[in-house]
XYZ file of C-alpha atoms in Angstrom:
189
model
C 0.000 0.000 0.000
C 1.187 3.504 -0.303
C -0.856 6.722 0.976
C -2.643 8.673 -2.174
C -1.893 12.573 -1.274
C 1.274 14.574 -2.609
C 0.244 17.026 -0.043
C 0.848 16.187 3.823
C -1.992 18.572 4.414
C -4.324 16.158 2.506
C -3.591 13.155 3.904
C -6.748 11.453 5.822
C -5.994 9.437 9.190
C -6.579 6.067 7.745
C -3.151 7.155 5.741
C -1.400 8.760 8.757
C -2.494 5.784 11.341
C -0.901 3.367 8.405
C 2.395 5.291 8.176
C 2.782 5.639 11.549
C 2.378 1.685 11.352
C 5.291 1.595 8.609
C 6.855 4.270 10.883
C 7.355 2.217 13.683
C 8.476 -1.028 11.728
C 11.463 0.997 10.004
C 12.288 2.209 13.583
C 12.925 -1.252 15.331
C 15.707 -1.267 12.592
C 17.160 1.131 14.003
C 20.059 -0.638 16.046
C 21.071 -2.509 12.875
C 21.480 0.993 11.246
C 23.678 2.126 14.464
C 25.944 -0.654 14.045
C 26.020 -0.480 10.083
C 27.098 3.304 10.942
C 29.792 2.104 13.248
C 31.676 -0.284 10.957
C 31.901 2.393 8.416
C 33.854 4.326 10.918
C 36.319 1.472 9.972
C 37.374 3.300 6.420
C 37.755 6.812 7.900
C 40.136 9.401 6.753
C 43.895 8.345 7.345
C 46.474 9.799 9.545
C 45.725 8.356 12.570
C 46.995 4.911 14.111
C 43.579 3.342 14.656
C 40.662 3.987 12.646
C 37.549 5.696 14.164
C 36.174 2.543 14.355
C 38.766 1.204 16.729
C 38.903 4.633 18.434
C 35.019 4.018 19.331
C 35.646 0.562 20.292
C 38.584 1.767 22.871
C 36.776 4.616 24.277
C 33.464 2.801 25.368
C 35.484 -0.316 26.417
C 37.424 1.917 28.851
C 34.035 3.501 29.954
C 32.794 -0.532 30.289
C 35.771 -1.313 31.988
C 35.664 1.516 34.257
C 32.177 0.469 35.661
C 30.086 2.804 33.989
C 26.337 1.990 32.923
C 24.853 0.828 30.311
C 23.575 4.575 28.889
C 26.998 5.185 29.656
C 29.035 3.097 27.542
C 26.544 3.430 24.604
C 27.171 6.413 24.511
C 31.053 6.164 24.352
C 30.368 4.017 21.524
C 28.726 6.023 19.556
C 30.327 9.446 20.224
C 32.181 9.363 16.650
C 29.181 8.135 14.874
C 28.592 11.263 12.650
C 32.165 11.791 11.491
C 31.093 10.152 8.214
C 28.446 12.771 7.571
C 28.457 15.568 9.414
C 32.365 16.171 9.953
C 31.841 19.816 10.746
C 29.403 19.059 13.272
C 29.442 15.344 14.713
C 29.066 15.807 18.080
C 25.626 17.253 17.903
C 24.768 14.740 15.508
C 25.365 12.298 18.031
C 24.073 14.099 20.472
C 20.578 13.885 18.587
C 20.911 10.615 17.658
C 21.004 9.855 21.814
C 18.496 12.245 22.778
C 15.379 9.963 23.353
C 17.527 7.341 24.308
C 19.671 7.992 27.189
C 19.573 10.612 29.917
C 20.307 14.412 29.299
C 23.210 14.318 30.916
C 24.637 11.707 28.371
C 22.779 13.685 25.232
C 24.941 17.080 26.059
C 28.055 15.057 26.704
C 27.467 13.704 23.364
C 26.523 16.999 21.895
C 29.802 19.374 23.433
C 32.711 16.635 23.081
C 33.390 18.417 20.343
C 34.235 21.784 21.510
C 35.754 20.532 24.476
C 38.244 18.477 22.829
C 39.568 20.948 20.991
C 42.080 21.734 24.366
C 43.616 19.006 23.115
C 44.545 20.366 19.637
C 48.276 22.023 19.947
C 47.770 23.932 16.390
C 44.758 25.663 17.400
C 45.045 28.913 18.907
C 44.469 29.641 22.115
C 40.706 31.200 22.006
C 39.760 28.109 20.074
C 41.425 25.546 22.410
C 39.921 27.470 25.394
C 36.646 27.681 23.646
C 34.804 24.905 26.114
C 35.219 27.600 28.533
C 32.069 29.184 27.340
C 30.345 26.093 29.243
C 31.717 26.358 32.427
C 28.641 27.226 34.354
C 26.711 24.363 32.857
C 25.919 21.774 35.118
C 27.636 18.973 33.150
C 31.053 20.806 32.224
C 32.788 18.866 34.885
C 31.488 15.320 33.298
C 31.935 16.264 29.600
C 35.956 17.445 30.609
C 36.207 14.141 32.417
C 34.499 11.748 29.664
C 37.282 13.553 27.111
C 39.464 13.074 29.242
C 38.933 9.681 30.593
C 37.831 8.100 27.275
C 37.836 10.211 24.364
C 41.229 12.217 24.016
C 43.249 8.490 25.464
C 41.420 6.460 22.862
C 44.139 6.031 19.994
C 46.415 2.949 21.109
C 46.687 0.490 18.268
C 48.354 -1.797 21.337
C 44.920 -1.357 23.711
C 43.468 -4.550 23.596
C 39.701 -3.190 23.100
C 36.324 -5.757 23.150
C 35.041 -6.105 19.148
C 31.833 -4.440 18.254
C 29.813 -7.497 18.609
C 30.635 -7.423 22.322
C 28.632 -4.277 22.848
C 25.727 -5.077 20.706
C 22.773 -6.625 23.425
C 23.168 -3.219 25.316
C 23.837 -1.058 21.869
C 20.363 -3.087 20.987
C 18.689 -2.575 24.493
C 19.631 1.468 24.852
C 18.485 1.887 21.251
C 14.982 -0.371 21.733
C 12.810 2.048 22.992
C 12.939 6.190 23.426
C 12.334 6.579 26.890
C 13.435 10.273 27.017
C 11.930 11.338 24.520
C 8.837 13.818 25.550
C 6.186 12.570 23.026
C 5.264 15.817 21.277
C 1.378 16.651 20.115
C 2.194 15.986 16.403
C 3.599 12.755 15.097
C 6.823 12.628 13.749
């Protein structure tokens, strides 16, 4: 079946009801898509000793290793995830990517690594390495300097002995199953 009007605004409910149907069949996909996005990560631009694949894989197997939860460690693994197609702006890709998924705290984490790991970069200027400092009276600065820290900037060992991709897939599958943070809005969509 497919819905008769070339106009959203003409569309009855029988054809909305069904496409929300269709809707939420595409979305249980959605972890396959995650992990399909990962690999890819695997043939990223060159220069550095692991791909951003393996980078991903070290970072969230430190978190894992470190004892953080499940939300946690998802979203270590999927940090990177937007390098592919948003290279100017990854982290907030990921960060909306994780919004209805894992707690806030996690979604701005995701969203900021960015601009906080650029205090790492020793050809940036100054203003531009110190530009995190915008954020310091948000509430999360503290965790967002510490995930970077912790996992991000110390994730490109091609000796750390990381866990493969499959190894994170039940909770990849079980973070990604349902958006439980995720205010349901008045409109579909």
């Amino acid at each position: 079946m497919t819905v008769r009007f070339t106009r959203m605004k003409d569309g009855s409910r029988e054809e909305y009801d069904y496409l929300d149907r269709q809707e939420r069949i595409f979305n249980e996909g959605l972890p396959d898509r995650i992990i399909g996005a990962l690999q890819e990560l695997g043939a990223s631009f060159s220069g550095h000793r692991v791909t951003r694949l393996e980078h991903s894989l070290q970072a969230a197997t430190r978190a894992l290793r470190d004892g953080r939860d499940e939300e946690y460690v998802v979203m270590t693994l999927v940090h990177d995830v937007g390098d592919h197609l948003a290279p100017y702006t990854h982290s907030e890709m990921a960060g909306a990517l994780l919004r209805p998924f894992v707690r806030p705290q996690l979604t701005w984490i995701a969203r900021h690594h960015g601009v906080f790991q650029q205090c790492y970069y020793a050809n940036l200027p100054p203003e531009a390495r110190n530009a995190r400092d915008r954020f310091r009276d948000a509430p999360w600065f503290d965790d967002c300097a510490e995930f970077c820290e912790l996992y991000d900037q110390e994730s490109f060992d091609p000796r750390y002995d990381a866990l493969p991709l499959e190894a994170f897939e039940p909770a990849l599958r079980r973070v990604f199953a349902e958006p439980r943070y995720l205010q349901k809005e008045a409109t579909a969509g």
